[in-house]
């Protein structure tokens, strides 16, 4: 284990606000312990910023700093001085981000999604990185579930009332059962599951070992699972990580009920509920109807090598030709 990783593990044990996607146990699960590392920025022998990253090896010897599977965001974590003025904050961010950029290891391609709390990507722009805006949808205060429910769009409230009559809620569906249920529901829709059982098992064991997530699901009187939901959380926010909906029971309202039940369960534990967003129109509409706030975040990327630029140019040409 590199020295930075050892220091970072100790840092995360002390620092309570590290996002779940940047914790060492999460990175071990989704990347493999040998495939991630971290950049640390220190001032006066104190860590003031961290930047964990996943290094993936591709074809033709290519190296990618990119996003691990099932991981919404990585990017930087910055500790800001207390009572810092806005002008000083921008200067502070610039200094730290430039230090992180300077410490980045060589790679052919860089592609990282940053937390929506970080809106200043100018230091990356000045170093010839590019940016694409993405969106997530967030309930910013779930402390009062009844108020949250009242802000749901009418169709969501109707779904919940309908589902309560048709299904019963259960918790902690076993790891393999959840995975097989998701695979089965995707197959019914002509889709293929995007993550391996090995990675999912590491995530599942990690969230339960660290009290950082839980599975909720519902069944009808005949034992049919209508929907299941895996929610994870850190000290600030819960995240709708994976949801499964059996197309045969799509109209039962069960998926909406599961979200509301998790909001009630977590209302005294975290402040926010993040639906993790989607650029798919139908999914975006569904998340919006929960009374959420739209949050923009940055995908920051850069092609660093001629080989990478050539490969992407060929891909773009082929895509344009086919369309």
mmCIF file of N, CA, C and O in Angstrom, residues 72-165:
data_model
loop_
_atom_site.group_PDB
_atom_site.id
_atom_site.type_symbol
_atom_site.label_atom_id
_atom_site.label_comp_id
_atom_site.label_asym_id
_atom_site.label_seq_id
_atom_site.Cartn_x
_atom_site.Cartn_y
_atom_site.Cartn_z
ATOM 1 N N UNK A 72 -21.040 7.623 -8.233
ATOM 2 C CA UNK A 72 -21.614 8.851 -8.778
ATOM 3 C C UNK A 72 -20.575 9.949 -8.951
ATOM 4 O O UNK A 72 -20.592 10.680 -9.931
ATOM 5 N N UNK A 73 -19.677 10.077 -7.983
ATOM 6 C CA UNK A 73 -18.770 11.222 -7.994
ATOM 7 C C UNK A 73 -17.466 10.865 -7.286
ATOM 8 O O UNK A 73 -17.417 10.000 -6.418
ATOM 9 N N UNK A 74 -16.411 11.523 -7.698
ATOM 10 C CA UNK A 74 -15.135 11.463 -6.977
ATOM 11 C C UNK A 74 -14.629 12.900 -6.853
ATOM 12 O O UNK A 74 -15.207 13.691 -6.156
ATOM 13 N N UNK A 75 -13.548 13.226 -7.546
ATOM 14 C CA UNK A 75 -13.066 14.596 -7.467
ATOM 15 C C UNK A 75 -12.439 14.916 -6.134
ATOM 16 O O UNK A 75 -12.039 14.040 -5.371
ATOM 17 N N UNK A 76 -12.366 16.189 -5.862
ATOM 18 C CA UNK A 76 -11.620 16.670 -4.696
ATOM 19 C C UNK A 76 -12.501 16.827 -3.464
ATOM 20 O O UNK A 76 -13.698 17.090 -3.566
ATOM 21 N N UNK A 77 -11.873 16.641 -2.312
ATOM 22 C CA UNK A 77 -12.484 16.992 -1.033
ATOM 23 C C UNK A 77 -11.597 18.060 -0.415
ATOM 24 O O UNK A 77 -10.386 17.863 -0.260
ATOM 25 N N UNK A 78 -12.186 19.201 -0.072
ATOM 26 C CA UNK A 78 -11.409 20.336 0.428
ATOM 27 C C UNK A 78 -11.907 20.738 1.801
ATOM 28 O O UNK A 78 -13.118 20.873 2.021
ATOM 29 N N UNK A 79 -10.974 20.923 2.712
ATOM 30 C CA UNK A 79 -11.300 21.478 4.032
ATOM 31 C C UNK A 79 -11.062 22.986 3.982
ATOM 32 O O UNK A 79 -9.926 23.434 3.792
ATOM 33 N N UNK A 80 -12.123 23.742 4.140
ATOM 34 C CA UNK A 80 -12.010 25.193 4.062
ATOM 35 C C UNK A 80 -11.782 25.785 5.448
ATOM 36 O O UNK A 80 -12.386 25.339 6.430
ATOM 37 N N UNK A 81 -10.947 26.824 5.544
ATOM 38 C CA UNK A 81 -10.783 27.508 6.828
ATOM 39 C C UNK A 81 -12.099 28.109 7.310
ATOM 40 O O UNK A 81 -12.955 28.490 6.498
ATOM 41 N N UNK A 82 -12.274 28.178 8.599
ATOM 42 C CA UNK A 82 -13.503 28.743 9.167
ATOM 43 C C UNK A 82 -13.623 30.222 8.824
ATOM 44 O O UNK A 82 -12.624 30.953 8.782
ATOM 45 N N UNK A 83 -14.860 30.643 8.548
ATOM 46 C CA UNK A 83 -15.177 32.058 8.297
ATOM 47 C C UNK A 83 -14.365 32.651 7.142
ATOM 48 O O UNK A 83 -14.015 33.841 7.153
ATOM 49 N N UNK A 84 -14.081 31.831 6.147
ATOM 50 C CA UNK A 84 -13.303 32.300 4.998
ATOM 51 C C UNK A 84 -14.172 33.169 4.089
ATOM 52 O O UNK A 84 -15.289 32.789 3.737
ATOM 53 N N UNK A 85 -13.677 34.328 3.692
ATOM 54 C CA UNK A 85 -14.406 35.205 2.794
ATOM 55 C C UNK A 85 -14.428 34.616 1.383
ATOM 56 O O UNK A 85 -13.562 33.826 1.003
ATOM 57 N N UNK A 86 -15.424 35.029 0.619
ATOM 58 C CA UNK A 86 -15.617 34.442 -0.709
ATOM 59 C C UNK A 86 -14.396 34.653 -1.599
ATOM 60 O O UNK A 86 -13.959 33.730 -2.292
ATOM 61 N N UNK A 87 -13.836 35.851 -1.587
ATOM 62 C CA UNK A 87 -12.659 36.133 -2.402
ATOM 63 C C UNK A 87 -11.508 35.217 -2.023
ATOM 64 O O UNK A 87 -10.831 34.649 -2.894
ATOM 65 N N UNK A 88 -11.307 35.044 -0.734
ATOM 66 C CA UNK A 88 -10.233 34.167 -0.267
ATOM 67 C C UNK A 88 -10.524 32.720 -0.631
ATOM 68 O O UNK A 88 -9.613 31.948 -0.938
ATOM 69 N N UNK A 89 -11.785 32.340 -0.599
ATOM 70 C CA UNK A 89 -12.171 30.966 -0.925
ATOM 71 C C UNK A 89 -11.790 30.619 -2.364
ATOM 72 O O UNK A 89 -11.251 29.542 -2.643
ATOM 73 N N UNK A 90 -12.065 31.548 -3.308
ATOM 74 C CA UNK A 90 -11.725 31.298 -4.697
ATOM 75 C C UNK A 90 -10.219 31.148 -4.886
ATOM 76 O O UNK A 90 -9.756 30.278 -5.636
ATOM 77 N N UNK A 91 -9.451 31.999 -4.229
ATOM 78 C CA UNK A 91 -7.990 31.909 -4.312
ATOM 79 C C UNK A 91 -7.490 30.600 -3.715
ATOM 80 O O UNK A 91 -6.574 29.959 -4.244
ATOM 81 N N UNK A 92 -8.111 30.205 -2.609
ATOM 82 C CA UNK A 92 -7.756 28.962 -1.917
ATOM 83 C C UNK A 92 -8.049 27.752 -2.813
ATOM 84 O O UNK A 92 -7.213 26.848 -2.953
ATOM 85 N N UNK A 93 -9.238 27.750 -3.444
ATOM 86 C CA UNK A 93 -9.592 26.662 -4.350
ATOM 87 C C UNK A 93 -8.631 26.590 -5.531
ATOM 88 O O UNK A 93 -8.205 25.492 -5.938
ATOM 89 N N UNK A 94 -8.290 27.741 -6.079
ATOM 90 C CA UNK A 94 -7.372 27.768 -7.211
ATOM 91 C C UNK A 94 -6.026 27.157 -6.839
ATOM 92 O O UNK A 94 -5.492 26.305 -7.565
ATOM 93 N N UNK A 95 -5.504 27.546 -5.710
ATOM 94 C CA UNK A 95 -4.208 27.034 -5.263
ATOM 95 C C UNK A 95 -4.247 25.517 -5.076
ATOM 96 O O UNK A 95 -3.338 24.795 -5.517
ATOM 97 N N UNK A 96 -5.293 25.030 -4.428
ATOM 98 C CA UNK A 96 -5.398 23.596 -4.158
ATOM 99 C C UNK A 96 -5.619 22.797 -5.439
ATOM 100 O O UNK A 96 -4.980 21.764 -5.668
ATOM 101 N N UNK A 97 -6.522 23.266 -6.295
ATOM 102 C CA UNK A 97 -6.800 22.536 -7.529
ATOM 103 C C UNK A 97 -5.572 22.466 -8.429
ATOM 104 O O UNK A 97 -5.289 21.426 -9.047
ATOM 105 N N UNK A 98 -4.821 23.551 -8.524
ATOM 106 C CA UNK A 98 -3.611 23.532 -9.333
ATOM 107 C C UNK A 98 -2.582 22.566 -8.752
ATOM 108 O O UNK A 98 -1.867 21.881 -9.505
ATOM 109 N N UNK A 99 -2.515 22.488 -7.434
ATOM 110 C CA UNK A 99 -1.607 21.529 -6.802
ATOM 111 C C UNK A 99 -2.031 20.096 -7.126
ATOM 112 O O UNK A 99 -1.190 19.230 -7.409
ATOM 113 N N UNK A 100 -3.325 19.841 -7.094
ATOM 114 C CA UNK A 100 -3.826 18.506 -7.434
ATOM 115 C C UNK A 100 -3.511 18.174 -8.890
ATOM 116 O O UNK A 100 -3.035 17.073 -9.205
ATOM 117 N N UNK A 101 -3.769 19.112 -9.786
ATOM 118 C CA UNK A 101 -3.494 18.886 -11.207
ATOM 119 C C UNK A 101 -2.012 18.580 -11.426
ATOM 120 O O UNK A 101 -1.650 17.678 -12.197
ATOM 121 N N UNK A 102 -1.159 19.307 -10.741
ATOM 122 C CA UNK A 102 0.284 19.094 -10.885
ATOM 123 C C UNK A 102 0.729 17.731 -10.373
ATOM 124 O O UNK A 102 1.748 17.199 -10.812
ATOM 125 N N UNK A 103 -0.035 17.169 -9.429
ATOM 126 C CA UNK A 103 0.327 15.870 -8.865
ATOM 127 C C UNK A 103 -0.313 14.685 -9.591
ATOM 128 O O UNK A 103 -0.009 13.534 -9.269
ATOM 129 N N UNK A 104 -1.176 14.951 -10.566
ATOM 130 C CA UNK A 104 -1.831 13.855 -11.272
ATOM 131 C C UNK A 104 -0.792 12.965 -11.959
ATOM 132 O O UNK A 104 0.116 13.474 -12.620
ATOM 133 N N UNK A 105 -0.916 11.652 -11.822
ATOM 134 C CA UNK A 105 0.027 10.756 -12.497
ATOM 135 C C UNK A 105 -0.221 10.750 -14.002
ATOM 136 O O UNK A 105 -1.307 11.113 -14.457
ATOM 137 N N UNK A 106 0.761 10.356 -14.785
ATOM 138 C CA UNK A 106 0.575 10.308 -16.238
ATOM 139 C C UNK A 106 -0.570 9.372 -16.621
ATOM 140 O O UNK A 106 -0.715 8.288 -16.069
ATOM 141 N N UNK A 107 -1.392 9.816 -17.548
ATOM 142 C CA UNK A 107 -2.485 8.984 -18.060
ATOM 143 C C UNK A 107 -2.805 9.436 -19.469
ATOM 144 O O UNK A 107 -2.509 10.566 -19.865
ATOM 145 N N UNK A 108 -3.411 8.535 -20.230
ATOM 146 C CA UNK A 108 -3.817 8.881 -21.591
ATOM 147 C C UNK A 108 -5.124 9.656 -21.607
ATOM 148 O O UNK A 108 -5.365 10.459 -22.507
ATOM 149 N N UNK A 109 -5.948 9.397 -20.593
ATOM 150 C CA UNK A 109 -7.270 10.026 -20.572
ATOM 151 C C UNK A 109 -7.699 10.262 -19.136
ATOM 152 O O UNK A 109 -7.506 9.412 -18.269
ATOM 153 N N UNK A 110 -8.279 11.434 -18.892
ATOM 154 C CA UNK A 110 -8.779 11.812 -17.566
ATOM 155 C C UNK A 110 -10.271 12.064 -17.700
ATOM 156 O O UNK A 110 -10.713 12.822 -18.572
ATOM 157 N N UNK A 111 -11.057 11.455 -16.814
ATOM 158 C CA UNK A 111 -12.515 11.610 -16.880
ATOM 159 C C UNK A 111 -13.086 11.399 -15.485
ATOM 160 O O UNK A 111 -13.211 10.265 -15.023
ATOM 161 N N UNK A 112 -13.437 12.487 -14.801
ATOM 162 C CA UNK A 112 -13.883 12.403 -13.404
ATOM 163 C C UNK A 112 -15.128 13.264 -13.206
ATOM 164 O O UNK A 112 -15.198 14.396 -13.691
ATOM 165 N N UNK A 113 -16.105 12.712 -12.463
ATOM 166 C CA UNK A 113 -17.302 13.456 -12.080
ATOM 167 C C UNK A 113 -17.077 14.070 -10.698
ATOM 168 O O UNK A 113 -16.779 13.346 -9.744
ATOM 169 N N UNK A 114 -17.258 15.373 -10.592
ATOM 170 C CA UNK A 114 -17.037 16.083 -9.344
ATOM 171 C C UNK A 114 -18.347 16.263 -8.577
ATOM 172 O O UNK A 114 -19.422 16.301 -9.165
ATOM 173 N N UNK A 115 -18.240 16.421 -7.278
ATOM 174 C CA UNK A 115 -19.396 16.689 -6.427
ATOM 175 C C UNK A 115 -20.029 18.019 -6.831
ATOM 176 O O UNK A 115 -19.345 18.972 -7.200
ATOM 177 N N UNK A 116 -21.376 18.091 -6.748
ATOM 178 C CA UNK A 116 -22.058 19.328 -7.145
ATOM 179 C C UNK A 116 -21.722 20.512 -6.252
ATOM 180 O O UNK A 116 -21.988 21.663 -6.591
ATOM 181 N N UNK A 117 -21.117 20.256 -5.080
ATOM 182 C CA UNK A 117 -20.730 21.364 -4.201
ATOM 183 C C UNK A 117 -19.564 22.166 -4.769
ATOM 184 O O UNK A 117 -19.321 23.291 -4.343
ATOM 185 N N UNK A 118 -18.840 21.588 -5.726
ATOM 186 C CA UNK A 118 -17.679 22.280 -6.292
ATOM 187 C C UNK A 118 -18.039 22.824 -7.669
ATOM 188 O O UNK A 118 -18.141 22.083 -8.643
ATOM 189 N N UNK A 119 -18.252 24.133 -7.711
ATOM 190 C CA UNK A 119 -18.722 24.772 -8.937
ATOM 191 C C UNK A 119 -17.617 25.518 -9.675
ATOM 192 O O UNK A 119 -17.852 26.073 -10.748
ATOM 193 N N UNK A 120 -16.415 25.535 -9.128
ATOM 194 C CA UNK A 120 -15.325 26.303 -9.717
ATOM 195 C C UNK A 120 -14.335 25.360 -10.408
ATOM 196 O O UNK A 120 -13.432 24.820 -9.783
ATOM 197 N N UNK A 121 -14.527 25.158 -11.711
ATOM 198 C CA UNK A 121 -13.625 24.274 -12.439
ATOM 199 C C UNK A 121 -12.598 25.043 -13.270
ATOM 200 O O UNK A 121 -11.849 24.474 -14.067
ATOM 201 N N UNK A 122 -12.521 26.355 -13.056
ATOM 202 C CA UNK A 122 -11.605 27.190 -13.833
ATOM 203 C C UNK A 122 -10.145 26.720 -13.786
ATOM 204 O O UNK A 122 -9.463 26.744 -14.815
ATOM 205 N N UNK A 123 -9.631 26.288 -12.624
ATOM 206 C CA UNK A 123 -8.235 25.817 -12.635
ATOM 207 C C UNK A 123 -7.997 24.673 -13.627
ATOM 208 O O UNK A 123 -6.921 24.586 -14.227
ATOM 209 N N UNK A 124 -8.991 23.821 -13.836
ATOM 210 C CA UNK A 124 -8.861 22.758 -14.825
ATOM 211 C C UNK A 124 -8.960 23.317 -16.244
ATOM 212 O O UNK A 124 -8.236 22.898 -17.148
ATOM 213 N N UNK A 125 -9.836 24.290 -16.425
ATOM 214 C CA UNK A 125 -9.968 24.938 -17.740
ATOM 215 C C UNK A 125 -8.653 25.580 -18.157
ATOM 216 O O UNK A 125 -8.232 25.473 -19.311
ATOM 217 N N UNK A 126 -8.011 26.219 -17.217
ATOM 218 C CA UNK A 126 -6.735 26.881 -17.509
ATOM 219 C C UNK A 126 -5.634 25.883 -17.864
ATOM 220 O O UNK A 126 -4.624 26.253 -18.446
ATOM 221 N N UNK A 127 -5.835 24.633 -17.519
ATOM 222 C CA UNK A 127 -4.863 23.578 -17.848
ATOM 223 C C UNK A 127 -5.373 22.697 -19.003
ATOM 224 O O UNK A 127 -4.957 21.558 -19.163
ATOM 225 N N UNK A 128 -6.300 23.251 -19.789
ATOM 226 C CA UNK A 128 -6.774 22.628 -21.032
ATOM 227 C C UNK A 128 -7.670 21.412 -20.832
ATOM 228 O O UNK A 128 -7.812 20.574 -21.737
ATOM 229 N N UNK A 129 -8.295 21.289 -19.671
ATOM 230 C CA UNK A 129 -9.323 20.275 -19.486
ATOM 231 C C UNK A 129 -10.633 20.799 -20.071
ATOM 232 O O UNK A 129 -10.811 22.001 -20.276
ATOM 233 N N UNK A 130 -11.566 19.887 -20.313
ATOM 234 C CA UNK A 130 -12.889 20.250 -20.791
ATOM 235 C C UNK A 130 -13.937 19.809 -19.773
ATOM 236 O O UNK A 130 -13.635 19.056 -18.845
ATOM 237 N N UNK A 131 -15.157 20.284 -19.976
ATOM 238 C CA UNK A 131 -16.210 20.030 -18.993
ATOM 239 C C UNK A 131 -17.542 19.797 -19.674
ATOM 240 O O UNK A 131 -17.871 20.458 -20.663
ATOM 241 N N UNK A 132 -18.305 18.848 -19.134
ATOM 242 C CA UNK A 132 -19.698 18.631 -19.531
ATOM 243 C C UNK A 132 -20.554 18.683 -18.277
ATOM 244 O O UNK A 132 -20.192 18.086 -17.263
ATOM 245 N N UNK A 133 -21.648 19.391 -18.344
ATOM 246 C CA UNK A 133 -22.534 19.505 -17.195
ATOM 247 C C UNK A 133 -23.510 18.329 -17.164
ATOM 248 O O UNK A 133 -24.114 17.988 -18.180
ATOM 249 N N UNK A 134 -23.634 17.719 -15.994
ATOM 250 C CA UNK A 134 -24.605 16.654 -15.771
ATOM 251 C C UNK A 134 -25.532 17.079 -14.629
ATOM 252 O O UNK A 134 -25.284 18.097 -13.980
ATOM 253 N N UNK A 135 -26.569 16.285 -14.370
ATOM 254 C CA UNK A 135 -27.550 16.682 -13.363
ATOM 255 C C UNK A 135 -27.918 15.525 -12.441
ATOM 256 O O UNK A 135 -27.984 14.372 -12.859
ATOM 257 N N UNK A 136 -28.145 15.869 -11.198
ATOM 258 C CA UNK A 136 -28.745 14.948 -10.266
ATOM 259 C C UNK A 136 -29.948 15.644 -9.631
ATOM 260 O O UNK A 136 -30.137 16.861 -9.806
ATOM 261 N N UNK A 137 -30.758 14.894 -8.908
ATOM 262 C CA UNK A 137 -31.948 15.449 -8.263
ATOM 263 C C UNK A 137 -31.909 15.097 -6.784
ATOM 264 O O UNK A 137 -31.703 13.943 -6.414
ATOM 265 N N UNK A 138 -32.101 16.118 -5.943
ATOM 266 C CA UNK A 138 -31.853 15.972 -4.515
ATOM 267 C C UNK A 138 -33.016 16.517 -3.697
ATOM 268 O O UNK A 138 -33.540 17.603 -3.986
ATOM 269 N N UNK A 139 -33.418 15.749 -2.679
ATOM 270 C CA UNK A 139 -34.276 16.284 -1.613
ATOM 271 C C UNK A 139 -33.331 16.839 -0.559
ATOM 272 O O UNK A 139 -32.554 16.090 0.036
ATOM 273 N N UNK A 140 -33.375 18.140 -0.313
ATOM 274 C CA UNK A 140 -32.357 18.767 0.514
ATOM 275 C C UNK A 140 -32.634 18.673 2.006
ATOM 276 O O UNK A 140 -31.732 18.904 2.811
ATOM 277 N N UNK A 141 -33.855 18.332 2.385
ATOM 278 C CA UNK A 141 -34.183 18.230 3.810
ATOM 279 C C UNK A 141 -35.252 17.155 3.979
ATOM 280 O O UNK A 141 -36.409 17.360 3.636
ATOM 281 N N UNK A 142 -34.840 16.003 4.512
ATOM 282 C CA UNK A 142 -35.801 14.904 4.699
ATOM 283 C C UNK A 142 -36.139 14.720 6.179
ATOM 284 O O UNK A 142 -36.639 13.665 6.577
ATOM 285 N N UNK A 143 -35.884 15.742 6.986
ATOM 286 C CA UNK A 143 -36.114 15.620 8.432
ATOM 287 C C UNK A 143 -37.588 15.451 8.783
ATOM 288 O O UNK A 143 -37.924 14.897 9.830
ATOM 289 N N UNK A 144 -38.481 15.923 7.918
ATOM 290 C CA UNK A 144 -39.924 15.803 8.145
ATOM 291 C C UNK A 144 -40.533 15.012 6.987
ATOM 292 O O UNK A 144 -40.939 15.587 5.973
ATOM 293 N N UNK A 145 -40.628 13.691 7.106
ATOM 294 C CA UNK A 145 -41.128 12.874 5.986
ATOM 295 C C UNK A 145 -42.525 13.243 5.522
ATOM 296 O O UNK A 145 -42.830 13.125 4.330
ATOM 297 N N UNK A 146 -43.375 13.680 6.437
ATOM 298 C CA UNK A 146 -44.737 14.054 6.027
ATOM 299 C C UNK A 146 -44.709 15.271 5.113
ATOM 300 O O UNK A 146 -45.465 15.355 4.139
ATOM 301 N N UNK A 147 -43.830 16.219 5.427
ATOM 302 C CA UNK A 147 -43.696 17.392 4.546
ATOM 303 C C UNK A 147 -43.111 16.978 3.201
ATOM 304 O O UNK A 147 -43.553 17.469 2.147
ATOM 305 N N UNK A 148 -42.115 16.082 3.229
ATOM 306 C CA UNK A 148 -41.536 15.582 1.983
ATOM 307 C C UNK A 148 -42.628 14.939 1.129
ATOM 308 O O UNK A 148 -42.730 15.191 -0.083
ATOM 309 N N UNK A 149 -43.467 14.125 1.766
ATOM 310 C CA UNK A 149 -44.560 13.450 1.049
ATOM 311 C C UNK A 149 -45.518 14.467 0.432
ATOM 312 O O UNK A 149 -45.974 14.293 -0.709
ATOM 313 N N UNK A 150 -45.811 15.532 1.152
ATOM 314 C CA UNK A 150 -46.749 16.547 0.653
ATOM 315 C C UNK A 150 -46.209 17.272 -0.579
ATOM 316 O O UNK A 150 -46.984 17.840 -1.351
ATOM 317 N N UNK A 151 -44.878 17.243 -0.763
ATOM 318 C CA UNK A 151 -44.263 17.908 -1.908
ATOM 319 C C UNK A 151 -44.131 16.991 -3.124
ATOM 320 O O UNK A 151 -43.743 17.449 -4.201
ATOM 321 N N UNK A 152 -44.423 15.699 -2.940
ATOM 322 C CA UNK A 152 -44.424 14.792 -4.078
ATOM 323 C C UNK A 152 -45.511 15.220 -5.063
ATOM 324 O O UNK A 152 -46.584 15.704 -4.658
ATOM 325 N N UNK A 153 -45.264 15.015 -6.344
ATOM 326 C CA UNK A 153 -46.296 15.235 -7.349
ATOM 327 C C UNK A 153 -47.446 14.261 -7.096
ATOM 328 O O UNK A 153 -47.248 13.179 -6.543
ATOM 329 N N UNK A 154 -48.646 14.653 -7.477
ATOM 330 C CA UNK A 154 -49.854 13.879 -7.160
ATOM 331 C C UNK A 154 -49.722 12.409 -7.558
ATOM 332 O O UNK A 154 -50.135 11.511 -6.804
ATOM 333 N N UNK A 155 -49.158 12.130 -8.722
ATOM 334 C CA UNK A 155 -49.057 10.751 -9.191
ATOM 335 C C UNK A 155 -48.181 9.897 -8.278
ATOM 336 O O UNK A 155 -48.445 8.701 -8.097
ATOM 337 N N UNK A 156 -47.155 10.509 -7.682
ATOM 338 C CA UNK A 156 -46.290 9.772 -6.754
ATOM 339 C C UNK A 156 -47.046 9.446 -5.460
ATOM 340 O O UNK A 156 -46.940 8.327 -4.932
ATOM 341 N N UNK A 157 -47.777 10.386 -4.944
ATOM 342 C CA UNK A 157 -48.564 10.130 -3.733
ATOM 343 C C UNK A 157 -49.612 9.050 -4.002
ATOM 344 O O UNK A 157 -49.855 8.178 -3.148
ATOM 345 N N UNK A 158 -50.208 9.084 -5.183
ATOM 346 C CA UNK A 158 -51.208 8.088 -5.562
ATOM 347 C C UNK A 158 -50.572 6.697 -5.650
ATOM 348 O O UNK A 158 -51.152 5.701 -5.201
ATOM 349 N N UNK A 159 -49.362 6.628 -6.210
ATOM 350 C CA UNK A 159 -48.650 5.348 -6.313
ATOM 351 C C UNK A 159 -48.391 4.740 -4.941
ATOM 352 O O UNK A 159 -48.526 3.530 -4.739
ATOM 353 N N UNK A 160 -48.001 5.581 -3.997
ATOM 354 C CA UNK A 160 -47.698 5.098 -2.650
ATOM 355 C C UNK A 160 -48.951 4.537 -1.988
ATOM 356 O O UNK A 160 -48.934 3.443 -1.399
ATOM 357 N N UNK A 161 -50.042 5.266 -2.084
ATOM 358 C CA UNK A 161 -51.288 4.809 -1.466
ATOM 359 C C UNK A 161 -51.773 3.507 -2.101
ATOM 360 O O UNK A 161 -52.314 2.633 -1.405
ATOM 361 N N UNK A 162 -51.559 3.369 -3.399
ATOM 362 C CA UNK A 162 -51.945 2.136 -4.084
ATOM 363 C C UNK A 162 -51.062 0.970 -3.648
ATOM 364 O O UNK A 162 -51.542 -0.126 -3.355
ATOM 365 N N UNK A 163 -49.746 1.203 -3.580
ATOM 366 C CA UNK A 163 -48.799 0.132 -3.246
ATOM 367 C C UNK A 163 -49.004 -0.390 -1.833
ATOM 368 O O UNK A 163 -48.830 -1.585 -1.573
ATOM 369 N N UNK A 164 -49.353 0.490 -0.907
ATOM 370 C CA UNK A 164 -49.557 0.080 0.475
ATOM 371 C C UNK A 164 -50.604 -1.028 0.574
ATOM 372 O O UNK A 164 -50.520 -1.919 1.419
ATOM 373 N N UNK A 165 -51.580 -1.009 -0.344
ATOM 374 C CA UNK A 165 -52.651 -2.009 -0.335
ATOM 375 C C UNK A 165 -52.232 -3.320 -1.003
ATOM 376 O O UNK A 165 -52.877 -4.339 -0.811
#
